[in-house]
Tab-separated table of C-alpha atoms in Angstrom:
chain	number	residue	atom	x	y	z
A	5	MET	CA	-9.340	0.695	3.999
A	6	GLY	CA	-10.126	3.585	2.045
A	7	LYS	CA	-11.929	5.474	4.634
A	8	PRO	CA	-11.191	8.853	6.051
A	9	ARG	CA	-10.111	8.964	9.835
A	10	GLY	CA	-12.215	10.260	12.349
A	11	GLN	CA	-11.205	13.968	12.654
A	12	GLY	CA	-11.959	15.517	15.699
A	13	SER	CA	-12.694	12.547	17.666
A	14	GLY	CA	-9.907	13.534	20.267
A	15	ALA	CA	-8.163	10.157	19.930
A	16	TYR	CA	-5.139	11.201	18.019
A	17	ASP	CA	-1.908	12.168	19.973
A	18	GLY	CA	0.815	13.516	17.410
A	19	GLU	CA	3.656	12.999	19.637
A	20	ALA	CA	2.815	9.417	20.058
A	21	PHE	CA	2.250	8.958	16.216
A	22	ARG	CA	5.580	10.521	15.560
A	23	THR	CA	7.291	8.384	17.974
A	24	ALA	CA	5.980	5.290	17.001
A	25	TYR	CA	6.712	6.089	13.251
A	26	ASP	CA	10.370	6.537	14.144
A	27	GLU	CA	10.421	3.318	16.048
A	28	VAL	CA	9.448	1.508	12.906
A	29	LEU	CA	11.863	3.440	10.585
A	30	ALA	CA	14.660	2.168	12.908
A	31	LYS	CA	13.912	-1.212	11.228
A	32	TRP	CA	14.844	-0.114	7.830
A	33	PRO	CA	18.408	-0.432	6.242
A	34	ALA	CA	20.883	1.764	7.521
A	35	ASP	CA	21.368	3.688	4.275
A	36	ARG	CA	17.693	4.742	4.007
A	37	GLU	CA	17.313	8.379	3.240
A	38	ALA	CA	14.124	10.808	4.052
A	39	VAL	CA	13.162	12.712	1.167
A	40	THR	CA	10.387	15.379	0.646
A	41	VAL	CA	9.402	16.196	-3.126
A	42	PRO	CA	7.195	19.318	-4.061
A	43	THR	CA	3.785	18.073	-6.324
A	44	PRO	CA	1.059	20.385	-7.314
A	45	PHE	CA	-1.163	19.015	-4.156
A	46	GLY	CA	1.732	19.805	-1.678
A	47	GLU	CA	4.852	18.202	-0.271
A	48	THR	CA	5.134	14.329	-0.478
A	49	TYR	CA	7.467	12.201	2.246
A	50	ALA	CA	9.284	9.261	0.955
A	51	HIS	CA	12.188	6.749	2.309
A	52	VAL	CA	14.790	5.918	-0.252
A	53	CYS	CA	17.474	3.069	-0.097
A	54	GLY	CA	19.457	0.824	-2.444
A	55	PRO	CA	22.080	1.619	-5.311
A	56	ARG	CA	21.722	5.018	-6.533
A	57	ASP	CA	22.465	3.550	-10.149
A	58	ALA	CA	19.725	0.814	-9.731
A	59	PRO	CA	16.413	0.887	-11.657
A	60	PRO	CA	13.674	2.678	-9.747
A	61	LEU	CA	10.805	0.770	-7.391
A	62	LEU	CA	8.081	2.745	-6.108
A	63	LEU	CA	5.953	1.457	-3.199
A	64	LEU	CA	2.566	2.519	-2.029
A	65	PRO	CA	1.263	1.474	1.599
A	66	GLY	CA	-2.382	0.675	2.138
A	67	GLY	CA	-4.666	3.409	3.566
A	68	GLY	CA	-5.905	3.966	7.105
A	69	GLY	CA	-2.724	4.346	9.383
A	70	ALA	CA	-0.337	2.016	7.385
A	71	THR	CA	2.450	4.623	6.126
A	72	SER	CA	5.217	3.827	4.045
A	73	ALA	CA	7.238	2.902	7.132
A	74	SER	CA	5.470	-0.752	6.843
A	75	TRP	CA	7.827	-1.693	3.709
A	76	PHE	CA	10.658	-2.202	6.446
A	77	ALA	CA	10.533	-6.131	6.307
A	78	GLN	CA	11.045	-6.232	2.209
A	79	ALA	CA	13.264	-2.783	2.037
A	80	ALA	CA	16.614	-4.861	2.501
A	81	ASP	CA	16.117	-7.440	0.031
A	82	LEU	CA	14.496	-5.291	-2.458
A	83	ALA	CA	16.935	-2.645	-2.109
A	84	ARG	CA	19.791	-5.433	-3.400
A	85	ILE	CA	18.459	-5.055	-6.684
A	86	ARG	CA	16.140	-2.065	-7.031
A	87	ARG	CA	16.739	1.725	-5.861
A	88	VAL	CA	13.256	1.485	-3.181
A	89	HIS	CA	11.209	4.496	-2.902
A	90	ALA	CA	8.439	3.948	-0.464
A	91	VAL	CA	6.147	6.995	-0.471
A	92	ASP	CA	3.484	8.413	2.360
A	93	LEU	CA	-0.093	8.469	0.668
A	94	ILE	CA	-1.507	11.924	-0.237
A	95	GLY	CA	-4.303	12.686	2.406
A	96	ALA	CA	-3.545	9.558	4.643
A	97	ALA	CA	-1.549	8.980	7.936
A	98	GLY	CA	2.042	9.698	7.508
A	99	ARG	CA	4.576	12.508	6.923
A	100	THR	CA	3.025	13.561	3.454
A	101	GLU	CA	1.555	17.212	3.634
A	102	ALA	CA	-0.011	16.670	0.410
A	103	ARG	CA	-3.898	17.074	0.152
A	104	GLY	CA	-6.682	17.805	-2.154
A	105	ALA	CA	-6.583	14.894	-4.806
A	106	ARG	CA	-10.184	14.363	-5.718
A	107	THR	CA	-10.261	12.027	-8.660
A	108	VAL	CA	-8.217	9.057	-9.997
A	109	ASP	CA	-6.550	11.691	-12.482
A	110	ASP	CA	-5.381	13.749	-9.535
A	111	LEU	CA	-3.663	10.533	-8.290
A	112	ARG	CA	-1.865	9.936	-11.440
A	113	ASP	CA	-0.995	13.721	-11.454
A	114	TRP	CA	0.308	13.388	-8.023
A	115	LEU	CA	2.363	10.316	-8.899
A	116	ASP	CA	3.843	11.946	-11.534
A	117	ALA	CA	5.177	15.098	-9.849
A	118	VAL	CA	6.378	12.231	-6.913
A	119	MET	CA	8.456	10.252	-9.586
A	120	ALA	CA	9.739	13.716	-11.075
A	121	GLY	CA	10.679	14.852	-7.464
A	122	LEU	CA	12.557	11.610	-6.913
A	123	GLY	CA	14.454	11.938	-9.982
A	124	ILE	CA	12.537	9.182	-11.954
A	125	GLY	CA	12.175	11.072	-15.676
A	126	PRO	CA	8.969	10.580	-17.535
A	127	ALA	CA	10.882	8.699	-20.138
A	128	ALA	CA	12.175	6.138	-17.293
A	129	PRO	CA	10.435	2.732	-17.030
A	130	VAL	CA	9.475	2.164	-13.221
A	131	ASP	CA	8.445	-0.507	-11.435
A	132	LEU	CA	5.627	-0.079	-9.082
A	133	GLY	CA	3.831	-1.976	-6.119
A	134	GLY	CA	1.103	-1.176	-3.883
A	135	HIS	CA	-0.584	-3.025	-0.752
A	136	SER	CA	-4.323	-2.784	-0.183
A	137	TYR	CA	-5.585	0.721	-1.187
A	138	GLY	CA	-2.037	1.414	-2.160
A	139	GLY	CA	-2.461	-1.594	-5.133
A	140	TRP	CA	-5.721	0.215	-6.139
A	141	ILE	CA	-3.722	3.195	-6.715
A	142	ALA	CA	-0.901	1.502	-8.441
A	143	LEU	CA	-3.398	-0.393	-10.653
A	144	HIS	CA	-5.111	2.828	-11.747
A	145	TYR	CA	-1.807	4.454	-12.505
A	146	ALA	CA	-0.596	1.349	-14.502
A	147	LEU	CA	-4.015	1.759	-16.650
A	148	ARG	CA	-3.818	5.492	-17.065
A	149	ALA	CA	0.033	5.874	-17.674
A	150	PRO	CA	0.287	2.880	-20.555
A	151	GLY	CA	4.013	2.505	-21.147
A	152	ARG	CA	5.160	4.087	-17.943
A	153	VAL	CA	5.188	0.743	-15.657
A	154	ARG	CA	7.573	-1.834	-16.416
A	155	ARG	CA	6.600	-4.388	-13.729
A	156	LEU	CA	3.192	-3.935	-11.584
A	157	PHE	CA	3.346	-5.623	-7.950
A	158	LEU	CA	-0.010	-5.754	-6.018
A	159	LEU	CA	-0.131	-7.207	-2.582
A	160	ASP	CA	-3.725	-8.227	-1.411
A	161	PRO	CA	-5.139	-5.149	-3.389
A	162	THR	CA	-8.680	-4.245	-2.444
A	163	GLN	CA	-11.520	-2.973	-4.748
A	164	CYS	CA	-9.541	-4.177	-7.969
A	165	PHE	CA	-10.910	-7.575	-8.480
A	166	ALA	CA	-13.638	-8.011	-5.790
A	167	GLY	CA	-15.316	-6.120	-3.494
A	168	PHE	CA	-15.105	-5.835	0.239
A	169	GLU	CA	-16.705	-8.674	2.529
A	170	THR	CA	-19.734	-7.583	4.370
A	171	ALA	CA	-18.351	-8.689	7.732
A	172	TYR	CA	-15.193	-6.761	7.217
A	173	LEU	CA	-16.931	-3.837	6.481
A	174	LEU	CA	-19.378	-4.153	9.975
A	175	ARG	CA	-16.287	-4.947	11.760
A	176	ALA	CA	-14.471	-1.922	10.843
A	177	LEU	CA	-17.471	0.470	11.269
A	178	PRO	CA	-17.080	1.474	14.950
A	179	MET	CA	-13.296	1.998	14.139
A	180	LEU	CA	-14.014	4.458	11.623
A	181	LEU	CA	-16.835	6.081	13.100
A	182	ARG	CA	-14.940	6.847	16.122
A	183	PRO	CA	-11.230	5.702	15.877
A	184	THR	CA	-9.145	4.901	19.338
A	185	PRO	CA	-6.212	2.743	19.848
A	186	ARG	CA	-8.239	0.073	21.754
A	187	ARG	CA	-10.517	-0.152	18.526
A	188	VAL	CA	-7.562	-0.512	16.007
A	189	ARG	CA	-6.167	-3.293	18.179
A	190	ALA	CA	-9.454	-5.183	18.358
A	191	PHE	CA	-10.088	-4.514	14.885
A	192	LEU	CA	-6.649	-6.124	13.872
A	193	ASP	CA	-6.656	-8.654	16.242
A	194	TRP	CA	-9.817	-10.025	14.672
A	195	GLU	CA	-8.860	-9.599	11.017
A	196	SER	CA	-5.539	-11.592	11.785
A	197	GLY	CA	-7.120	-14.317	13.752
A	198	GLY	CA	-5.315	-13.226	16.893
A	199	ALA	CA	-1.705	-13.539	15.007
A	200	VAL	CA	1.353	-12.016	16.838
A	201	MET	CA	2.365	-9.145	15.148
A	202	ASP	CA	5.330	-6.810	15.108
A	203	PRO	CA	5.301	-4.708	18.341
A	204	ASP	CA	6.292	-1.473	17.004
A	205	TRP	CA	3.989	-1.626	14.124
A	206	LEU	CA	1.203	-2.419	16.031
A	207	ARG	CA	1.970	0.639	18.115
A	208	LEU	CA	2.368	2.645	14.932
A	209	GLN	CA	-1.279	1.675	13.589
A	210	GLU	CA	-2.852	2.250	17.173
A	211	ALA	CA	-0.965	5.643	17.186
A	212	ALA	CA	-2.791	6.501	13.869
A	213	ALA	CA	-6.068	6.252	15.288
A	214	GLY	CA	-7.769	9.688	14.398
A	215	PHE	CA	-5.091	10.820	12.253
A	216	PRO	CA	-6.478	14.261	10.681
A	217	ALA	CA	-6.214	12.825	7.093
A	218	GLY	CA	-8.290	13.823	3.986
A	219	ARG	CA	-10.911	12.139	2.236
A	220	PRO	CA	-9.225	9.448	0.295
A	221	VAL	CA	-9.851	9.167	-3.617
A	222	THR	CA	-12.290	6.450	-4.078
A	223	GLY	CA	-13.940	4.883	-7.200
A	224	PRO	CA	-15.219	1.871	-8.745
A	225	ARG	CA	-13.169	-1.353	-9.546
A	226	PRO	CA	-11.238	-1.056	-13.125
A	227	ALA	CA	-13.421	-2.580	-16.100
A	228	PRO	CA	-12.762	-6.038	-17.214
A	229	GLU	CA	-12.212	-4.634	-20.486
A	230	ALA	CA	-9.915	-2.259	-19.179
A	231	LEU	CA	-7.796	-4.799	-17.467
A	232	ARG	CA	-7.891	-6.989	-20.699
A	233	ALA	CA	-5.798	-4.184	-22.401
A	234	LEU	CA	-3.074	-3.878	-19.922
A	235	ARG	CA	0.256	-4.927	-21.433
A	236	THR	CA	2.076	-4.441	-17.893
A	237	ARG	CA	3.361	-7.739	-16.553
A	238	VAL	CA	1.908	-8.268	-13.189
A	239	LEU	CA	2.724	-10.186	-9.881
A	240	LEU	CA	-0.324	-10.544	-7.628
A	241	PHE	CA	-0.284	-11.890	-4.167
A	242	VAL	CA	-3.472	-12.499	-2.074
A	243	ALA	CA	-3.735	-13.166	1.518
A	244	ALA	CA	-4.887	-16.765	2.159
A	245	ASN	CA	-6.619	-15.572	5.713
A	246	SER	CA	-7.875	-12.250	4.492
A	247	ARG	CA	-11.097	-11.248	5.631
A	248	THR	CA	-11.419	-8.155	3.657
A	249	HIS	CA	-12.179	-10.116	0.606
A	250	ASP	CA	-12.455	-13.640	-0.945
A	251	PRO	CA	-8.931	-14.599	-1.861
A	252	TYR	CA	-9.893	-17.198	-4.395
A	253	GLU	CA	-12.307	-14.836	-6.160
A	254	VAL	CA	-9.564	-11.820	-6.564
A	255	THR	CA	-7.003	-14.646	-7.731
A	256	ALA	CA	-9.674	-15.872	-10.127
A	257	ARG	CA	-10.827	-12.940	-11.488
A	258	ALA	CA	-7.376	-11.377	-11.972
A	259	GLY	CA	-6.179	-14.549	-13.835
A	260	GLU	CA	-9.365	-14.063	-16.255
A	261	TRP	CA	-8.783	-10.436	-16.604
A	262	LEU	CA	-5.186	-9.526	-16.550
A	263	PRO	CA	-3.480	-11.189	-20.064
A	264	TYR	CA	0.108	-11.005	-17.966
A	265	VAL	CA	-0.385	-11.990	-14.651
A	266	GLU	CA	0.913	-14.542	-11.969
A	267	THR	CA	-0.681	-14.928	-9.183
A	268	ALA	CA	-0.219	-16.572	-5.439
A	269	VAL	CA	-2.081	-17.414	-2.525
A	270	LEU	CA	0.268	-16.565	0.757
A	271	PRO	CA	-0.598	-19.173	3.500
A	272	ASP	CA	-1.026	-18.242	6.985
A	273	VAL	CA	-1.091	-14.399	6.707
A	274	SER	CA	-4.058	-11.846	6.579
A	275	HIS	CA	-4.673	-8.845	4.645
A	276	HIS	CA	-3.544	-6.476	7.495
A	277	GLN	CA	-0.423	-8.556	8.562
A	278	LEU	CA	0.810	-7.234	5.055
A	279	PRO	CA	3.574	-6.137	4.224
A	280	VAL	CA	5.322	-6.767	7.679
A	281	ALA	CA	4.707	-10.236	7.735
A	282	ALA	CA	5.074	-11.482	4.160
A	283	PRO	CA	6.470	-14.965	3.838
A	284	SER	CA	10.408	-14.850	2.856
A	285	GLY	CA	9.321	-17.225	-0.209
A	286	ALA	CA	7.285	-14.153	-1.273
A	287	VAL	CA	9.717	-11.720	-1.217
A	288	ARG	CA	12.230	-14.073	-3.004
A	289	ARG	CA	9.568	-14.244	-5.692
A	290	LEU	CA	9.065	-10.584	-5.999
A	291	SER	CA	12.537	-10.180	-6.399
A	292	SER	CA	13.040	-12.709	-9.260
A	293	PHE	CA	9.770	-10.966	-10.705
A	294	LEU	CA	11.357	-7.610	-10.641
A	295	GLY	CA	14.886	-9.006	-11.784
A	296	VAL	CA	13.518	-10.455	-14.953
């Protein structure tokens, strides 16, 4: 959601967060490796799985309490065709210790260092994907590193093609000002329309309340003229039930501004249910898109 967590709220329980994080990690493929890589901003934590000789795929989670562990539902399928690297974001909840990014260029430098630490050389094309705030980072990176990103996957990205809905911001405000597990759950219940969620993932979201994260890098949406110049192929999935933004405005603007984009609206799923509850058809389409 792109906002700082409530530092000093007294809500954060580090042991509960670590336990919940590990419970979600248990859902990953058995060959998952935990990797820590150095960057100019500090160490970054990632989960890696899939064939070592497969092309690399870098996945970025949303902001707030999402964490890289949230990609567990797609990891096994994607690892059949890619070497999957899922990264805890800089300055966000998770096990990444990197801090201090202040600009979008800092995020680009951080990702360059992360890829180098993961063994993805500067000449190697990479497939890059992101959910929510992670999609915003991924899109900005593709715009600032032309030719580096082979395929770009955006999962209900925020602040890329449309702004936040006013009702969403108003509902999120109490949780952002004073985060507690109860407020996190109430907000997620509202945004998802009361849908049933993975219980381990939900406990992780609640445990992330008040995580002592840094201030995230934010900024304006990419300019339409910059998007029109992007030559990277893009797959955009938008949640039909999202209360974060207008899903049809997002797909319409992306279709108008991006020259090489495929768009799809995912039925019966909301913004914060992703990527955990992504329909199986969406995973198949993503695998096909990456395999082209």
